[in-house]
mmCIF file of C-alpha atoms in Angstrom:
data_model
loop_
_atom_site.group_PDB
_atom_site.id
_atom_site.type_symbol
_atom_site.label_atom_id
_atom_site.label_comp_id
_atom_site.label_asym_id
_atom_site.label_seq_id
_atom_site.Cartn_x
_atom_site.Cartn_y
_atom_site.Cartn_z
ATOM 1 C CA MET A 1 31.446 -109.040 -70.117
ATOM 2 C CA LYS A 2 31.144 -111.926 -67.658
ATOM 3 C CA GLU A 3 34.793 -111.517 -66.768
ATOM 4 C CA GLU A 4 34.245 -107.815 -66.061
ATOM 5 C CA GLN A 5 31.242 -108.617 -63.856
ATOM 6 C CA LYS A 6 33.258 -111.240 -61.975
ATOM 7 C CA THR A 7 36.083 -108.773 -61.348
ATOM 8 C CA SER A 8 33.617 -106.137 -60.183
ATOM 9 C CA HIS A 9 31.983 -108.586 -57.767
ATOM 10 C CA GLU A 10 35.360 -109.372 -56.225
ATOM 11 C CA ILE A 11 35.929 -105.743 -55.188
ATOM 12 C CA HIS A 12 35.331 -105.389 -51.450
ATOM 13 C CA THR A 13 32.781 -102.695 -50.712
ATOM 14 C CA ASP A 14 31.698 -103.262 -47.098
ATOM 15 C CA PHE A 15 33.985 -101.378 -44.716
ATOM 16 C CA SER A 16 31.546 -101.011 -41.848
ATOM 17 C CA LYS A 17 33.698 -103.312 -39.726
ATOM 18 C CA GLU A 18 36.998 -103.203 -41.600
ATOM 19 C CA LEU A 19 39.858 -100.796 -42.145
ATOM 20 C CA SER A 20 39.373 -98.611 -45.209
ATOM 21 C CA TYR A 21 41.837 -96.529 -47.208
ATOM 22 C CA GLY A 22 40.536 -93.289 -45.695
ATOM 23 C CA SER A 23 40.521 -94.513 -42.107
ATOM 24 C CA TYR A 24 44.022 -96.025 -42.402
ATOM 25 C CA LEU A 25 45.398 -92.673 -43.622
ATOM 26 C CA GLN A 26 43.163 -90.661 -41.271
ATOM 27 C CA LEU A 27 42.066 -88.561 -44.213
ATOM 28 C CA ASP A 28 39.241 -86.966 -42.246
ATOM 29 C CA ASN A 29 41.845 -85.370 -39.974
ATOM 30 C CA ILE A 30 44.251 -84.436 -42.753
ATOM 31 C CA LEU A 31 41.715 -83.028 -45.212
ATOM 32 C CA SER A 32 39.843 -81.062 -42.553
ATOM 33 C CA SER A 33 42.990 -79.249 -41.391
ATOM 34 C CA GLN A 34 42.982 -76.468 -43.981
ATOM 35 C CA HIS A 35 41.438 -73.456 -42.248
ATOM 36 C CA ARG A 36 41.676 -70.238 -44.212
ATOM 37 C CA LEU A 37 41.829 -67.019 -42.215
ATOM 38 C CA SER A 38 40.601 -65.009 -45.173
ATOM 39 C CA ASP A 39 38.108 -65.453 -48.009
ATOM 40 C CA HIS A 40 40.861 -65.301 -50.615
ATOM 41 C CA HIS A 41 40.942 -68.239 -53.016
ATOM 42 C CA ASP A 42 44.742 -68.595 -53.030
ATOM 43 C CA GLU A 43 45.162 -68.967 -49.291
ATOM 44 C CA MET A 44 44.253 -72.638 -49.763
ATOM 45 C CA LEU A 45 47.335 -73.060 -51.984
ATOM 46 C CA PHE A 46 49.502 -71.370 -49.363
ATOM 47 C CA ILE A 47 48.274 -73.640 -46.570
ATOM 48 C CA ILE A 48 48.495 -76.913 -48.485
ATOM 49 C CA ILE A 49 51.997 -76.246 -49.826
ATOM 50 C CA HIS A 50 53.298 -75.728 -46.307
ATOM 51 C CA GLN A 51 51.373 -78.616 -44.767
ATOM 52 C CA ALA A 52 52.553 -81.008 -47.492
ATOM 53 C CA SER A 53 56.123 -79.788 -47.015
ATOM 54 C CA GLU A 54 55.916 -80.534 -43.288
ATOM 55 C CA LEU A 55 54.792 -84.103 -44.065
ATOM 56 C CA TRP A 56 57.772 -84.588 -46.387
ATOM 57 C CA MET A 57 60.048 -83.132 -43.699
ATOM 58 C CA LYS A 58 58.687 -85.640 -41.212
ATOM 59 C CA LEU A 59 59.732 -88.430 -43.568
ATOM 60 C CA ILE A 60 63.190 -86.875 -44.042
ATOM 61 C CA LEU A 61 63.694 -86.871 -40.275
ATOM 62 C CA HIS A 62 62.490 -90.482 -40.076
ATOM 63 C CA GLU A 63 65.034 -91.565 -42.710
ATOM 64 C CA VAL A 64 67.966 -89.453 -41.509
ATOM 65 C CA SER A 65 67.512 -90.592 -37.905
ATOM 66 C CA ALA A 66 67.584 -94.239 -38.977
ATOM 67 C CA ALA A 67 70.602 -93.596 -41.217
ATOM 68 C CA ILE A 68 72.513 -92.013 -38.312
ATOM 69 C CA ASP A 69 71.797 -95.090 -36.185
ATOM 70 C CA CYS A 70 73.181 -97.359 -38.929
ATOM 71 C CA ILE A 71 76.308 -95.260 -39.377
ATOM 72 C CA ARG A 72 77.005 -95.119 -35.646
ATOM 73 C CA LYS A 73 76.780 -98.939 -35.565
ATOM 74 C CA ASN A 74 79.303 -99.064 -38.433
ATOM 75 C CA ASP A 75 76.629 -100.704 -40.600
ATOM 76 C CA LEU A 76 76.792 -98.272 -43.471
ATOM 77 C CA GLU A 77 75.084 -100.080 -46.358
ATOM 78 C CA PRO A 78 71.473 -99.909 -45.047
ATOM 79 C CA SER A 79 71.874 -96.138 -44.728
ATOM 80 C CA PHE A 80 72.447 -95.751 -48.469
ATOM 81 C CA LYS A 81 68.835 -96.582 -49.348
ATOM 82 C CA MET A 82 67.577 -94.228 -46.642
ATOM 83 C CA LEU A 83 69.767 -91.368 -47.831
ATOM 84 C CA SER A 84 68.824 -91.941 -51.475
ATOM 85 C CA ARG A 85 65.205 -91.627 -50.404
ATOM 86 C CA VAL A 86 65.979 -88.378 -48.589
ATOM 87 C CA SER A 87 67.418 -86.826 -51.762
ATOM 88 C CA ARG A 88 64.280 -87.867 -53.694
ATOM 89 C CA ILE A 89 62.078 -86.302 -51.018
ATOM 90 C CA GLN A 90 64.141 -83.137 -51.273
ATOM 91 C CA GLN A 91 63.349 -83.028 -54.989
ATOM 92 C CA GLN A 92 59.652 -83.018 -54.101
ATOM 93 C CA LEU A 93 60.214 -80.136 -51.697
ATOM 94 C CA ILE A 94 62.202 -78.206 -54.307
ATOM 95 C CA GLN A 95 59.418 -78.670 -56.860
ATOM 96 C CA SER A 96 56.840 -77.346 -54.387
ATOM 97 C CA TRP A 97 58.333 -73.861 -54.696
ATOM 98 C CA SER A 98 57.406 -73.762 -58.384
ATOM 99 C CA VAL A 99 53.786 -74.427 -57.401
ATOM 100 C CA LEU A 100 53.847 -71.705 -54.756
ATOM 101 C CA SER A 101 55.370 -69.284 -57.266
ATOM 102 C CA THR A 102 52.013 -69.242 -59.096
ATOM 103 C CA LEU A 103 50.904 -67.006 -56.206
ATOM 104 C CA THR A 104 51.370 -63.410 -57.353
ATOM 105 C CA PRO A 105 52.420 -60.526 -55.082
ATOM 106 C CA ALA A 106 48.994 -58.878 -55.353
ATOM 107 C CA GLU A 107 47.250 -62.135 -54.423
ATOM 108 C CA TYR A 108 49.483 -62.798 -51.415
ATOM 109 C CA MET A 109 48.950 -59.272 -50.089
ATOM 110 C CA GLU A 110 45.224 -60.045 -49.904
ATOM 111 C CA PHE A 111 45.768 -62.393 -46.944
ATOM 112 C CA ARG A 112 49.350 -61.855 -45.714
ATOM 113 C CA ASP A 113 48.253 -59.648 -42.816
ATOM 114 C CA LYS A 114 46.124 -62.526 -41.499
ATOM 115 C CA LEU A 115 49.283 -64.566 -40.813
ATOM 116 C CA GLY A 116 50.383 -62.309 -37.963
ATOM 117 C CA HIS A 117 53.948 -63.220 -36.979
ATOM 118 C CA SER A 118 53.689 -66.864 -38.065
ATOM 119 C CA SER A 119 56.510 -67.741 -40.457
ATOM 120 C CA GLY A 120 58.294 -70.681 -42.048
ATOM 121 C CA PHE A 121 61.298 -69.583 -39.978
ATOM 122 C CA GLN A 122 59.473 -71.175 -37.049
ATOM 123 C CA SER A 123 59.226 -74.617 -38.668
ATOM 124 C CA TYR A 124 60.747 -76.849 -36.004
ATOM 125 C CA GLN A 125 61.011 -79.788 -38.402
ATOM 126 C CA ASN A 126 63.093 -77.752 -40.819
ATOM 127 C CA ARG A 127 65.267 -76.772 -37.849
ATOM 128 C CA LEU A 128 65.649 -80.422 -36.832
ATOM 129 C CA ILE A 129 66.707 -81.288 -40.384
ATOM 130 C CA GLU A 130 69.353 -78.564 -40.362
ATOM 131 C CA PHE A 131 70.611 -79.776 -36.978
ATOM 132 C CA ALA A 132 70.739 -83.369 -38.258
ATOM 133 C CA LEU A 133 72.783 -82.201 -41.249
ATOM 134 C CA GLY A 134 75.191 -80.296 -39.016
ATOM 135 C CA GLN A 135 74.083 -76.679 -39.054
ATOM 136 C CA LYS A 136 73.685 -75.968 -35.347
ATOM 137 C CA GLN A 137 72.388 -72.580 -34.181
ATOM 138 C CA SER A 138 71.553 -72.292 -30.498
ATOM 139 C CA HIS A 139 69.997 -68.830 -30.801
ATOM 140 C CA VAL A 140 67.015 -70.179 -32.769
ATOM 141 C CA LEU A 141 65.746 -72.038 -29.690
ATOM 142 C CA SER A 142 64.166 -68.814 -28.428
ATOM 143 C CA VAL A 143 61.509 -69.135 -31.137
ATOM 144 C CA TYR A 144 60.127 -72.220 -29.347
ATOM 145 C CA LYS A 145 60.152 -70.989 -25.740
ATOM 146 C CA HIS A 146 56.356 -70.638 -25.805
ATOM 147 C CA ASP A 147 56.062 -74.456 -25.875
ATOM 148 C CA ALA A 148 58.107 -76.290 -23.216
ATOM 149 C CA ASP A 149 57.826 -79.721 -24.843
ATOM 150 C CA LEU A 150 58.759 -78.411 -28.269
ATOM 151 C CA TYR A 151 61.631 -76.387 -26.828
ATOM 152 C CA LYS A 152 63.064 -79.515 -25.210
ATOM 153 C CA LYS A 153 62.683 -81.501 -28.440
ATOM 154 C CA VAL A 154 64.676 -78.931 -30.411
ATOM 155 C CA GLU A 155 67.193 -78.399 -27.596
ATOM 156 C CA ASP A 156 67.852 -82.151 -27.374
ATOM 157 C CA ALA A 157 68.415 -82.276 -31.134
ATOM 158 C CA LEU A 158 70.876 -79.393 -30.859
ATOM 159 C CA HIS A 159 73.079 -81.505 -28.570
ATOM 160 C CA GLU A 160 72.947 -84.675 -30.671
ATOM 161 C CA ARG A 161 75.563 -85.717 -33.207
ATOM 162 C CA SER A 162 74.748 -84.775 -36.776
ATOM 163 C CA ILE A 163 74.946 -87.276 -39.614
ATOM 164 C CA TYR A 164 78.264 -85.707 -40.597
ATOM 165 C CA ASP A 165 79.645 -86.198 -37.077
ATOM 166 C CA ALA A 166 78.571 -89.839 -37.338
ATOM 167 C CA ALA A 167 80.312 -90.177 -40.721
ATOM 168 C CA ILE A 168 83.547 -88.703 -39.336
ATOM 169 C CA SER A 169 83.437 -91.175 -36.433
ATOM 170 C CA ALA A 170 82.898 -93.989 -38.939
ATOM 171 C CA MET A 171 86.147 -93.021 -40.667
ATOM 172 C CA ALA A 172 87.969 -93.069 -37.324
ATOM 173 C CA MET A 173 86.592 -96.547 -36.590
ATOM 174 C CA ARG A 174 88.119 -97.681 -39.874
ATOM 175 C CA GLY A 175 91.528 -96.521 -38.714
ATOM 176 C CA LEU A 176 91.717 -93.208 -40.544
ATOM 177 C CA PRO A 177 93.480 -90.607 -38.362
ATOM 178 C CA ILE A 178 91.075 -87.906 -37.162
ATOM 179 C CA ASP A 179 91.904 -85.144 -34.687
ATOM 180 C CA ASP A 180 90.318 -85.536 -31.278
ATOM 181 C CA ALA A 181 88.905 -82.031 -31.710
ATOM 182 C CA ALA A 182 86.659 -83.374 -34.466
ATOM 183 C CA LEU A 183 85.708 -86.591 -32.653
ATOM 184 C CA ASN A 184 84.982 -85.207 -29.187
ATOM 185 C CA ARG A 185 83.646 -81.745 -29.665
ATOM 186 C CA ASP A 186 80.625 -79.810 -28.469
ATOM 187 C CA TRP A 187 77.915 -81.273 -30.730
ATOM 188 C CA SER A 188 75.738 -78.197 -30.191
ATOM 189 C CA ALA A 189 78.365 -75.926 -31.756
ATOM 190 C CA PRO A 190 78.480 -75.213 -35.495
ATOM 191 C CA TYR A 191 80.819 -77.595 -37.305
ATOM 192 C CA GLU A 192 84.147 -76.068 -38.332
ATOM 193 C CA PRO A 193 86.269 -77.551 -41.158
ATOM 194 C CA ASN A 194 89.139 -79.710 -39.933
ATOM 195 C CA ALA A 195 92.301 -80.545 -41.880
ATOM 196 C CA SER A 196 92.440 -84.138 -40.591
ATOM 197 C CA VAL A 197 88.862 -84.744 -41.718
ATOM 198 C CA GLU A 198 89.641 -83.450 -45.197
ATOM 199 C CA GLU A 199 92.753 -85.665 -45.351
ATOM 200 C CA ALA A 200 90.727 -88.697 -44.262
ATOM 201 C CA TRP A 201 88.133 -88.089 -46.982
ATOM 202 C CA LEU A 202 90.936 -87.628 -49.503
ATOM 203 C CA THR A 203 92.261 -91.055 -48.503
ATOM 204 C CA VAL A 204 88.794 -92.528 -49.047
ATOM 205 C CA TYR A 205 88.449 -90.948 -52.492
ATOM 206 C CA ARG A 206 91.943 -92.034 -53.516
ATOM 207 C CA ASN A 207 91.309 -95.607 -52.391
ATOM 208 C CA VAL A 208 87.730 -96.279 -53.434
ATOM 209 C CA ASP A 209 88.098 -100.082 -53.582
ATOM 210 C CA GLN A 210 89.411 -100.214 -50.024
ATOM 211 C CA TYR A 211 86.863 -97.768 -48.609
ATOM 212 C CA TRP A 212 83.927 -98.258 -50.957
ATOM 213 C CA ASP A 213 81.249 -97.969 -48.247
ATOM 214 C CA LEU A 214 82.721 -94.728 -46.864
ATOM 215 C CA TYR A 215 83.036 -93.407 -50.416
ATOM 216 C CA GLU A 216 79.390 -94.253 -51.131
ATOM 217 C CA LEU A 217 78.341 -92.598 -47.872
ATOM 218 C CA ALA A 218 80.253 -89.456 -48.809
ATOM 219 C CA GLU A 219 78.527 -89.232 -52.193
ATOM 220 C CA LYS A 220 75.110 -89.728 -50.587
ATOM 221 C CA LEU A 221 75.896 -86.835 -48.247
ATOM 222 C CA VAL A 222 76.974 -84.671 -51.177
ATOM 223 C CA ASP A 223 73.655 -85.443 -52.893
ATOM 224 C CA ILE A 224 71.711 -84.366 -49.811
ATOM 225 C CA GLY A 225 73.835 -81.262 -49.262
ATOM 226 C CA SER A 226 73.332 -80.213 -52.904
ATOM 227 C CA GLN A 227 69.585 -80.743 -52.761
ATOM 228 C CA GLN A 228 69.338 -78.785 -49.509
ATOM 229 C CA GLN A 229 71.134 -75.864 -51.140
ATOM 230 C CA LEU A 230 68.773 -76.021 -54.137
ATOM 231 C CA TRP A 231 65.787 -76.041 -51.791
ATOM 232 C CA ARG A 232 67.145 -72.974 -50.019
ATOM 233 C CA PHE A 233 67.863 -71.175 -53.288
ATOM 234 C CA ASN A 234 64.385 -71.888 -54.683
ATOM 235 C CA HIS A 235 62.910 -70.764 -51.367
ATOM 236 C CA MET A 236 64.796 -67.495 -51.570
ATOM 237 C CA SER A 237 63.859 -66.972 -55.238
ATOM 238 C CA THR A 238 60.183 -67.674 -54.590
ATOM 239 C CA VAL A 239 60.056 -65.309 -51.619
ATOM 240 C CA GLU A 240 61.749 -62.570 -53.649
ATOM 241 C CA ARG A 241 59.301 -63.127 -56.496
ATOM 242 C CA ILE A 242 56.285 -62.782 -54.188
ATOM 243 C CA ILE A 243 57.249 -60.168 -51.563
ATOM 244 C CA GLY A 244 60.450 -58.618 -52.900
ATOM 245 C CA HIS A 245 62.637 -57.381 -50.054
ATOM 246 C CA LYS A 246 59.924 -56.853 -47.458
ATOM 247 C CA THR A 247 60.575 -57.964 -43.882
ATOM 248 C CA GLY A 248 59.366 -61.519 -43.233
ATOM 249 C CA THR A 249 56.156 -62.075 -41.256
ATOM 250 C CA GLY A 250 58.258 -63.582 -38.457
ATOM 251 C CA GLY A 251 60.455 -60.493 -38.262
ATOM 252 C CA SER A 252 63.450 -61.791 -40.247
ATOM 253 C CA ALA A 253 65.136 -59.711 -42.942
ATOM 254 C CA GLY A 254 63.320 -61.807 -45.546
ATOM 255 C CA VAL A 255 65.248 -62.292 -48.778
ATOM 256 C CA SER A 256 68.422 -60.768 -47.317
ATOM 257 C CA TYR A 257 68.392 -63.390 -44.543
ATOM 258 C CA LEU A 258 67.650 -66.214 -46.987
ATOM 259 C CA LYS A 259 70.552 -65.169 -49.230
ATOM 260 C CA LYS A 260 72.936 -65.510 -46.284
ATOM 261 C CA VAL A 261 71.517 -68.957 -45.541
ATOM 262 C CA VAL A 262 72.132 -70.055 -49.143
ATOM 263 C CA ASP A 263 75.840 -69.292 -48.687
ATOM 264 C CA HIS A 264 76.175 -71.927 -45.950
ATOM 265 C CA ARG A 265 77.779 -75.184 -47.120
ATOM 266 C CA PHE A 266 76.952 -78.539 -45.541
ATOM 267 C CA PHE A 267 79.764 -81.122 -45.142
ATOM 268 C CA PRO A 268 82.550 -78.656 -46.104
ATOM 269 C CA GLU A 269 85.442 -81.124 -46.512
ATOM 270 C CA LEU A 270 83.437 -83.166 -49.019
ATOM 271 C CA TRP A 271 83.514 -80.095 -51.239
ATOM 272 C CA SER A 272 87.030 -78.812 -50.566
ATOM 273 C CA LEU A 273 88.606 -82.208 -51.291
ATOM 274 C CA ARG A 274 87.451 -82.018 -54.896
ATOM 275 C CA THR A 275 89.948 -79.276 -55.624
ATOM 276 C CA LYS A 276 92.782 -81.353 -54.116
ATOM 277 C CA LEU A 277 92.066 -84.686 -55.780
#
């Protein structure tokens, strides 16, 4: 009993002049940012799922950006921890769809009209993630023209090298022959598969001991690409479950659009080489 009292007395309780848990995390700001536009109970679920997803996306961008810097400096090993963390974050995002799927079609229809034309399609962080992974689409910039600062942020990202471009350059720095078309291309254009890139990755996979760090990088990218596809598939499935084939609130074709997105493959040569090994 005395030991319990001693432990209790050691707990700090006066935060009038010190940093507390809530103030460090700015919980007042975070937890007061859920503003329902309807009186429907389930709108709170809808808001929190999307807000939490945006926080996870912010961390993905933080990790991927740092990983790209490491790869461009030819210091690959620190990037492995960052990319492993990204794939774990992606698992959290994938799981979030199962929570959102508890929202039934009838429930969603009770507040869907309050959303106007706002849509997940407009998530600039999701767009930045896709750009960082190599899926560049210049036409999507028009969605952000209402905000000059945001437009510039997304436009700048469009013209930056993706993590896959950085990985290809890393292979070239190691002496693996890569076509100039793959090394000095328009970074804002969608990546197109290149035979020399596939051959370089095949060399890496056939000589793991010699190119262990490039091999490990490749497998980390495959992990991320796979998780991104799962996230997209679960997104599409959840949307179909809740709204069927209705047009999206942002004007997209809804499920039909999402099914086309699922067909896109990140890091194509890392998949095609598997057939040739």
